[in-house]
XYZ file of C-alpha atoms in Angstrom:
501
model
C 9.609 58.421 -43.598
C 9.023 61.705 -42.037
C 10.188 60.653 -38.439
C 11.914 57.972 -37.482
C 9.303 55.066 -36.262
C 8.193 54.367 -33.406
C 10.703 52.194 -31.041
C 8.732 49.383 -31.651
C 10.378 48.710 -35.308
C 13.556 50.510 -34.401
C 14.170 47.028 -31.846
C 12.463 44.861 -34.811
C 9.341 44.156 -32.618
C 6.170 43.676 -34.367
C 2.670 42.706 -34.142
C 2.973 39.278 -36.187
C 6.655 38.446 -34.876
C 6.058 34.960 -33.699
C 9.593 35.061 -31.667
C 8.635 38.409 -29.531
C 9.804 38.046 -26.126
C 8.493 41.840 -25.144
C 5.201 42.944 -26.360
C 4.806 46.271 -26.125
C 1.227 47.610 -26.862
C 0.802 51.687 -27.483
C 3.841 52.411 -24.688
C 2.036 49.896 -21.919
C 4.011 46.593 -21.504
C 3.070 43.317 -21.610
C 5.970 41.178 -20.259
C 6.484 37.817 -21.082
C 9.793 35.627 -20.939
C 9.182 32.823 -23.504
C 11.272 30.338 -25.111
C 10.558 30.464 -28.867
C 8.069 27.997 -30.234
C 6.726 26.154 -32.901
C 3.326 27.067 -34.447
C 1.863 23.734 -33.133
C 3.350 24.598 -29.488
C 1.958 28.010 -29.984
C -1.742 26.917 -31.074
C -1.177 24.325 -28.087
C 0.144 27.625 -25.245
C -2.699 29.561 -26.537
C -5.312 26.835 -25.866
C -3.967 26.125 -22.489
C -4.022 29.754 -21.493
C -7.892 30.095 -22.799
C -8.947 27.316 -20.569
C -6.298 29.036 -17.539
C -8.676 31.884 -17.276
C -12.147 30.261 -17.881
C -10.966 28.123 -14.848
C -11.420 31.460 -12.423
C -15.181 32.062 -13.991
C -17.818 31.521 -11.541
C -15.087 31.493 -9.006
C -14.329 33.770 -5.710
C -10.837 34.429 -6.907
C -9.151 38.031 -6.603
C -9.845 39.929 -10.001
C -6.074 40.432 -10.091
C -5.325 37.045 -10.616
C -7.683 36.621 -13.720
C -6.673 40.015 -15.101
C -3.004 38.007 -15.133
C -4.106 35.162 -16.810
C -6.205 37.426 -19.620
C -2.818 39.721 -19.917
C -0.511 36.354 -20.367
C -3.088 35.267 -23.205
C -2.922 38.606 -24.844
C 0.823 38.766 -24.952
C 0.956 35.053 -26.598
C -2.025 35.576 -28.967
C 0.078 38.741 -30.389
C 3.174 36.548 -30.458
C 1.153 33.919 -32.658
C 0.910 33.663 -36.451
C -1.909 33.705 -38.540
C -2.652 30.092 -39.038
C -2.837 29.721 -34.798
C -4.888 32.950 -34.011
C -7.615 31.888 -36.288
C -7.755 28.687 -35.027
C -7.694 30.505 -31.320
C -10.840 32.395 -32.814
C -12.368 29.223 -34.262
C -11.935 27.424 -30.711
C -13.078 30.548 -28.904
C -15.812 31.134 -31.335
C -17.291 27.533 -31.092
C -16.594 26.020 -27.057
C -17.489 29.736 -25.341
C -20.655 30.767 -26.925
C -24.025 30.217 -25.678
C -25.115 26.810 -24.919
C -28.136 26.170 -27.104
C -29.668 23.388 -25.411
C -29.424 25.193 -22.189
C -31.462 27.924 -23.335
C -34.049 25.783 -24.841
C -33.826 23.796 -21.419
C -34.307 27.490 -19.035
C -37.196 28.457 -21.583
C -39.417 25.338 -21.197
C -39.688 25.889 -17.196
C -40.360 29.114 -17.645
C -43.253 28.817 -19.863
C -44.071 26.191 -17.760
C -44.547 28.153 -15.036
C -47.444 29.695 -13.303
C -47.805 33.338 -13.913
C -48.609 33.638 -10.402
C -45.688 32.455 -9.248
C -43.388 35.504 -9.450
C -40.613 34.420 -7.338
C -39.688 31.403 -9.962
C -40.272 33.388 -12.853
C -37.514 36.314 -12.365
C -35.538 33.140 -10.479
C -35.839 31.596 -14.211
C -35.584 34.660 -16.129
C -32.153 35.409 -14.035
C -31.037 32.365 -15.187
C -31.774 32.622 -18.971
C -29.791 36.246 -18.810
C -26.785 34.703 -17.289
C -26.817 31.895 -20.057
C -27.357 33.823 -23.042
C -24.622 35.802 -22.089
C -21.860 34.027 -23.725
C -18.418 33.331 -22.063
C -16.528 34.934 -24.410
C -18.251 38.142 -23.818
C -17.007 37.930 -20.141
C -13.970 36.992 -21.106
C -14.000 40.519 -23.649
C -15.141 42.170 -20.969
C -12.181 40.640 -18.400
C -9.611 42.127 -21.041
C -11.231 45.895 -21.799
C -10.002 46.386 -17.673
C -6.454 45.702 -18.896
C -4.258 48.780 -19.588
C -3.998 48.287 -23.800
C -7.127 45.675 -23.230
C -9.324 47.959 -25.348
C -6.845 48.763 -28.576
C -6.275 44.612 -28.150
C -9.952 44.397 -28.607
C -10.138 46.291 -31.818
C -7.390 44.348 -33.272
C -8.926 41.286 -32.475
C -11.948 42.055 -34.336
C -10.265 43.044 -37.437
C -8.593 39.394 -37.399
C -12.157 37.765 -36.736
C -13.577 40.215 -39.728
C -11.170 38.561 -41.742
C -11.423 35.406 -40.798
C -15.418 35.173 -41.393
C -14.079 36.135 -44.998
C -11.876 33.463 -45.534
C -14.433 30.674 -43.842
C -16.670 29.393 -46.143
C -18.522 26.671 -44.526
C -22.334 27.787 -43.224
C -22.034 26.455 -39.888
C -18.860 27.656 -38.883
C -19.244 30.875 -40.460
C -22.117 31.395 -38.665
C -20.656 30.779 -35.029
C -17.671 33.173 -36.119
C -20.231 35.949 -36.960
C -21.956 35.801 -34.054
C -18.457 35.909 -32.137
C -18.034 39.215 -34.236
C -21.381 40.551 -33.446
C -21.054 39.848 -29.902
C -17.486 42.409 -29.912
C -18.803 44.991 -32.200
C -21.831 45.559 -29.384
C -19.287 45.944 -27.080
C -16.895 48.344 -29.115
C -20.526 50.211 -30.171
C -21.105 50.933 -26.243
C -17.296 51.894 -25.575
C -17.073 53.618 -28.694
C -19.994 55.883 -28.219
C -19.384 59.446 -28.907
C -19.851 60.253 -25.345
C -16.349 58.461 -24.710
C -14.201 60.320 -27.512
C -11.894 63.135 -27.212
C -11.796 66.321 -30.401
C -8.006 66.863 -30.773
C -6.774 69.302 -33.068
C -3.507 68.348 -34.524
C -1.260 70.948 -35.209
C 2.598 71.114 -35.841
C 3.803 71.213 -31.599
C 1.709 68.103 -31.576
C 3.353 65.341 -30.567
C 5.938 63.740 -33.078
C 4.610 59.733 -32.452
C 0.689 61.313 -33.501
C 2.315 63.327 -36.671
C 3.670 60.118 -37.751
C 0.817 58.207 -37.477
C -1.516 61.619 -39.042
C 1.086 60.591 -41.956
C 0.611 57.395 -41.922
C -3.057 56.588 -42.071
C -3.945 59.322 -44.755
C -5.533 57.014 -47.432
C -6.984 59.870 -49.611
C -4.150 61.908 -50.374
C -0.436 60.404 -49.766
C 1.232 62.798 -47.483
C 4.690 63.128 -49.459
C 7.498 64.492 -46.607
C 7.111 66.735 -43.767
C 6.870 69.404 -45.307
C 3.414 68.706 -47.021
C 2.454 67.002 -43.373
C 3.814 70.756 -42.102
C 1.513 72.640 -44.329
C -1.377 70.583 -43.845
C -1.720 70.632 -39.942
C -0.655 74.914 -40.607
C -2.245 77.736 -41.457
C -5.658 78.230 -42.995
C -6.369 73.987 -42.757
C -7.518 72.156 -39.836
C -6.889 68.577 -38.756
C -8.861 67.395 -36.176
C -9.020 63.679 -34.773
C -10.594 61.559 -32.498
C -9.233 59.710 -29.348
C -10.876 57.178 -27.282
C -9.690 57.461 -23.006
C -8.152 53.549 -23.723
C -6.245 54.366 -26.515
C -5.368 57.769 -25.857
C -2.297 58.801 -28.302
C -3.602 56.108 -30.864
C -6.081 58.722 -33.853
C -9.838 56.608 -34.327
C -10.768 58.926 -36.964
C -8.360 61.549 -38.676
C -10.171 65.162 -40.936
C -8.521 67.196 -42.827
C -10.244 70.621 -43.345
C -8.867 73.421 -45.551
C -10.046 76.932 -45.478
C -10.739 78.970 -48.467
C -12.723 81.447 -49.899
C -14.991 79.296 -52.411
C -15.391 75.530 -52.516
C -12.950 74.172 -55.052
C -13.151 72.192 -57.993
C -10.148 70.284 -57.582
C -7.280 69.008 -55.486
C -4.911 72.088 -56.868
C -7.961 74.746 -56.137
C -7.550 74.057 -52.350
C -3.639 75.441 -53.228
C -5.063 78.086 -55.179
C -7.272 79.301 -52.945
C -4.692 79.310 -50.427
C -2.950 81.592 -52.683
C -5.342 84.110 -53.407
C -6.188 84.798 -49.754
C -2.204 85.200 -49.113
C -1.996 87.140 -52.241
C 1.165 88.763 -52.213
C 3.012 87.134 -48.797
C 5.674 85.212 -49.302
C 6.582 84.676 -45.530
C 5.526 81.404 -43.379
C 2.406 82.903 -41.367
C 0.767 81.747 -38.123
C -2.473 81.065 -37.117
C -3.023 84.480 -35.395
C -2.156 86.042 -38.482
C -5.220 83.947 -41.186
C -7.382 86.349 -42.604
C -10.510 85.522 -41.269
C -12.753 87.937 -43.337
C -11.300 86.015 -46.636
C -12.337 82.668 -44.903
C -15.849 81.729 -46.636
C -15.947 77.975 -46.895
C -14.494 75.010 -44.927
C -13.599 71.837 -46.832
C -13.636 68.674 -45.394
C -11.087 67.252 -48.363
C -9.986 63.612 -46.233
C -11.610 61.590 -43.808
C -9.642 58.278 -42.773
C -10.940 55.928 -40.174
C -7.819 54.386 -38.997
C -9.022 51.066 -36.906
C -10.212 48.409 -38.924
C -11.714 46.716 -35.736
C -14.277 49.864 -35.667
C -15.966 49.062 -38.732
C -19.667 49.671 -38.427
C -19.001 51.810 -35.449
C -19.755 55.301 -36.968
C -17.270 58.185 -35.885
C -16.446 60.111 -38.829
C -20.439 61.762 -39.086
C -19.853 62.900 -35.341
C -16.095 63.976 -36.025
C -17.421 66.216 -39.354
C -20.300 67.886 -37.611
C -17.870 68.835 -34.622
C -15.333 69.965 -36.375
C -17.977 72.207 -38.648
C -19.108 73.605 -35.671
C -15.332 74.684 -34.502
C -14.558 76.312 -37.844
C -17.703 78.231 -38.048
C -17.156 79.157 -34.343
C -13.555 80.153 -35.147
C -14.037 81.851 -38.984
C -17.924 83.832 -38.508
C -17.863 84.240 -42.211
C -18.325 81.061 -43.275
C -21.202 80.233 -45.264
C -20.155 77.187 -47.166
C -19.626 73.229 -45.878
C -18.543 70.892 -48.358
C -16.615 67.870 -49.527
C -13.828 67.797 -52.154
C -14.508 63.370 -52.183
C -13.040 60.627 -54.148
C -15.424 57.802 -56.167
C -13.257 55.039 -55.604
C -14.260 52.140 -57.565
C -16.070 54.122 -60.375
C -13.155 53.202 -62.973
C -13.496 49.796 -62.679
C -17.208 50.392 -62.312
C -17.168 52.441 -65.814
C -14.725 49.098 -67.413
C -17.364 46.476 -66.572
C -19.938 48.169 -68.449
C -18.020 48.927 -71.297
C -17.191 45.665 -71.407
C -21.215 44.645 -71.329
C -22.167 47.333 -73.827
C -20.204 50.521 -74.965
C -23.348 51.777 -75.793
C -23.911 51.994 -72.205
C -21.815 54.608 -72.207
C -21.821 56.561 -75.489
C -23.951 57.932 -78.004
C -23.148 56.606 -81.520
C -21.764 59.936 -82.363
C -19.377 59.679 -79.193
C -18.347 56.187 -80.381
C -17.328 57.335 -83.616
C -15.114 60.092 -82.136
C -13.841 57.630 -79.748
C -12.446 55.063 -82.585
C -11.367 58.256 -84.674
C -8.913 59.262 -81.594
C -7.975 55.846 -80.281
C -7.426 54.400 -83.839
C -9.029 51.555 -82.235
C -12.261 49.704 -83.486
C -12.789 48.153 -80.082
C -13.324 51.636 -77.731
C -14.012 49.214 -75.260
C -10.570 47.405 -75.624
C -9.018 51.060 -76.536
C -9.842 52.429 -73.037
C -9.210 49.107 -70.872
C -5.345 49.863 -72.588
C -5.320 53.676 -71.840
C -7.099 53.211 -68.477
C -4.049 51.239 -66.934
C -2.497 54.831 -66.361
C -2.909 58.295 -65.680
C -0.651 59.697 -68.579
C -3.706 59.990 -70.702
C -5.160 63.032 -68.767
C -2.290 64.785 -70.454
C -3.839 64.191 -74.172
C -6.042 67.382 -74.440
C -7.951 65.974 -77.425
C -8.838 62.762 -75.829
C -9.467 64.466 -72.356
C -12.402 66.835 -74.221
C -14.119 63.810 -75.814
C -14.146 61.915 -72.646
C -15.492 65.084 -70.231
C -19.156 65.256 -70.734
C -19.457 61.136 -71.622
C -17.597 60.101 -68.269
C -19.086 63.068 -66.203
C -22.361 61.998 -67.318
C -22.082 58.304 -66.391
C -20.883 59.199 -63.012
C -23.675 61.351 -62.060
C -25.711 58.061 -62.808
C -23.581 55.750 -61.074
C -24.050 58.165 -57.994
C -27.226 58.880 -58.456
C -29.074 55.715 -59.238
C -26.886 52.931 -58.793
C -27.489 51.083 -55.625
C -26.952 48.425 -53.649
C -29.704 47.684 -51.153
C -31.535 50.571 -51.856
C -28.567 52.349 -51.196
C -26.285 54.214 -53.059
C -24.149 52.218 -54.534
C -20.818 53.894 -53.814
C -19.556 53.878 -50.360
C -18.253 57.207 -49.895
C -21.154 58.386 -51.415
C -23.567 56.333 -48.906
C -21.582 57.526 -45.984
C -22.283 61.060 -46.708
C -26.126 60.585 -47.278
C -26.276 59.125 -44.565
C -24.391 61.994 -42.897
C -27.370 64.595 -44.293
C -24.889 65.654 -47.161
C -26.335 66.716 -50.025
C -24.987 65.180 -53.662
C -23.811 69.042 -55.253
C -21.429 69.638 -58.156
C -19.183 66.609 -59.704
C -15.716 68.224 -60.822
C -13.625 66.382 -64.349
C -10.046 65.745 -63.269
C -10.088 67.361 -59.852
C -7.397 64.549 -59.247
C -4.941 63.744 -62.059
C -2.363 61.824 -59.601
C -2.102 58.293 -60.788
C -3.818 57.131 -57.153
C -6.957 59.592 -58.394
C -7.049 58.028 -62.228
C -7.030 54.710 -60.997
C -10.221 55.369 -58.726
C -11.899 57.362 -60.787
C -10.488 58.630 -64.145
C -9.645 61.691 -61.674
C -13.123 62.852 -60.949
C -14.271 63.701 -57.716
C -17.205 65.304 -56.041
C -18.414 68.418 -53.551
C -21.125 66.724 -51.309
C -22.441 69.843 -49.301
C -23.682 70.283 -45.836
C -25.900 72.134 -44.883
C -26.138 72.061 -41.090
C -29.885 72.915 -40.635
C -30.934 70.656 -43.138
C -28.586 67.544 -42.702
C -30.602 65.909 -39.990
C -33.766 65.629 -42.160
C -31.583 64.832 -44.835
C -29.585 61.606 -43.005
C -33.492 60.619 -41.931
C -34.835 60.799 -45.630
C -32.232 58.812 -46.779
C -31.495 56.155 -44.192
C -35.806 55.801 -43.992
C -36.304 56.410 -47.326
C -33.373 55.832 -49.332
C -33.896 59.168 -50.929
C -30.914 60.934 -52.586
C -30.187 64.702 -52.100
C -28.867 66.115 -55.264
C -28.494 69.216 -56.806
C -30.726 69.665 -59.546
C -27.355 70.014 -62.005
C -26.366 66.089 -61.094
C -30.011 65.206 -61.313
C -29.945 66.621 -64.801
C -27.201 65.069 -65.711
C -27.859 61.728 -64.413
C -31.126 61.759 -66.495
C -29.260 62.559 -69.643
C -28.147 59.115 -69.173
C -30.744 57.853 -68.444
C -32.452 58.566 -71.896
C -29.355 57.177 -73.676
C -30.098 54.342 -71.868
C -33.862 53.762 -72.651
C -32.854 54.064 -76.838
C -30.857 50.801 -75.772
């Protein structure tokens, strides 16, 4: 670890202990002085304190109270285990929805009505509102007021998320997703860029947000503090978002370096570090970058860090901000890009091997394939060599595999999709974002975590800020990629191996 955690797991206290007698959520407190339980007393606790503060709906009592009641239902639904929160959810999902036969009920005298008689028609339509606003939601909305309420909230909707997962009968699936859709409007209004706070993370930042910087990178493993050190230093930028509820807790975490070209690979962001240093050997500052060196700002790691905020989008705001700093701060840069993963192209790649290796290679390419894997089955030969990364040091094999592998991926970017889509989910989330598909780089990423994504290639999506709003509209309308005319030329060289199938 790179600091010492936080003093939640320094006293043993965490989110799933079931015998918790302090909850502490984000530095507020939750105080509760409970025997420990059983899970069956547990289940039985939590149901008694749902129906404790659906008794105060629809009632005159002090908000205080209620607030009390939500806050003593919080604290035991993080005290439960998995088993009882999901049948919490279940309960919660099916007795405090929307009454259904109500509604029908409300919507028959209405149309029933006269349309001259205005005073019973908004008395009616008053009445539908209320009832198709589920209790739940008012109970959702009782515990956003609640110091922590809000990051309580999120959590809660990444355990209902998984929960809809796991449920696989129609009826009661259905009931949980509408439970989930019913939150996620909710989060979408709170959540609204309006509400966030830009926070650039450097190394005087506070030690509890370094840790957690360190903690949520899922791109590129942060290894000790002194790679943490260098990448909140000079010549990158990390930049974060914070919501007023959960103010020391990062929603969305980018890494930016600064070079002078738009790099290839992982080690180019080094090496252009190094050629704008040239021959300085000392530790430098921030007043002392080179600006006139800095050309091109890469956006190498996005990480959204709250499961619960899934379909709420942040990172598209958080990259165009932060472009809009770095250009503000470095004038001379002229170039916005990615330096992105493809996770899930390996595996991608292995299932159509398996279908057809002609999928992949020419009959030429085959041949050379079987000659260096002394393996009739190239299929079988690169399922085996796959299952590490110590084949990207095997120059011979490495050559053969560039222009095959580099090929399919332009494809699998390019055309395969989902939904109209692309198929590739880091690649959607950049179309989306106006990004435009640009160069794909072979072994950018030979770490093991790279290999296993994507046989360590990776790709520059570029943005161009002028164009990136008619971009995001061409896709999202018209599900029409942006790529550079190299990828598109590659991805039809594919293609025609494809049609002599």
């Amino acid at each position: 670890m790179i600091f010492i955690k936080f003093h939640l797991r320094v006293l043993g206290i965490t989110r799933n202990n079931k015998f918790i007698s302090k909850c502490i959520i984000n530095n507020s407190k939750f105080l509760c002085c409970q025997k420990t339980s059983t899970p069956y007393e547990t289940e039985t606790c939590l149901r008694k304190q749902l129906e404790e503060v659906f008794k105060f709906k629809n009632t005159n009592v002090s908000n205080w109270i209620i607030e009390n009641k939500a806050r003593a239902l919080c604290i035991e639904y993080y005290k439960s285990q998995k088993m009882d929160r999901q049948q919490f959810l279940q309960l919660l999902a099916a007795k405090y929805a929307v009454q259904h036969d109500d509604i029908c009920n409300i919507a028959k005298k209405l149309l029933c009505t006269e349309s001259n008689n205005k005073r019973l028609i908004i008395s009616y339509e008053q009445k539908l509102k209320s009832i198709l606003t589920s209790d739940y939601q008012w109970l959702f909305l009782i515990i956003g007021r609640l110091e922590s309420g809000v990051k309580f909230l999120v959590d809660l909707r990444t355990d209902i998320m998984e929960l809809m997962v796991e449920t696989k009968e129609t009826d009661e699936n259905i009931v949980i997703q509408q439970l989930n859709m019913t939150l996620q409007d909710l989060l979408l209004l709170w959540f609204s860029v309006g509400f966030l706070h830009l926070e650039r993370i450097t190394w005087q930042s506070a030690c509890d947000i370094l840790q957690k910087i360190s903690d949520y990178e899922a791109i590129h493993p942060i290894k000790n503090w002194l790679d943490l050190k260098q990448r909140v230093g000079p010549y990158r930028r990390c930049y974060v978002f914070t919501h007023p509820s959960m103010p020391r807790e990062p929603l969305v975490v980018l890494h930016t370096a600064l070079c002078d070209i738009i790099p290839d690979s992982v080690k180019g962001i080094e090496d252009a570090k190094t050629r704008i240093l040239g021959d300085k050997r000392k530790e430098i500052t921030f007043q002392e970058e080179d600006k006139s060196k800095i050309k091109a700002a890469i956006f190498y790691s996005i990480t959204s860090t709250q499961k619960g905020l899934k379909g709420i989008e942040l990172g598209n705001y958080l990259i165009k901000e932060v472009a809009n700093k770095v250009i503000s701060e470095f004038p001379m840069i002229r170039e916005l890009s990615t330096l992105s993963p493809i996770p899930n192209f390996r595996s991608w790649l292995l299932e159509k091997l398996k279908q057809d290796v002609n999928y992949i290679f020419t009959a030429d390419e085959c041949k050379s394939m079987q000659n260096i894997l002394k393996e009739e089955n190239v299929a079988l030969g690169l399922k085996k060599i796959f299952n590490n990364s110590l084949w990207t040091n095997e120059k011979e094999l490495c050559e053969m595999l560039r222009e095959p592998l580099i090929r399919v991926c332009a494809w699998y970017l390019y055309k395969e999709k989902r939904r109209n889509y692309a198929l590739n989910n880091v690649a959607n989330f950049h179309l989306r974002n106006g990004a435009v598909m640009w160069r794909i780089n072979w072994l950018a990423d030979p770490s093991p975590r790279g290999v296993a994504n994507s046989c360590g290639i990776m790709i520059n999506y570029r943005y161009y800020l002028h164009e990136s709003e008619k971009n995001s509209q061409n896709y999202i309308e018209n599900y029409f990629i942006n790529a550079s005319e190299d990828i598109i030329n590659i991805a039809m060289r594919q293609n025609e191996l494809r049609s002599k199938m």
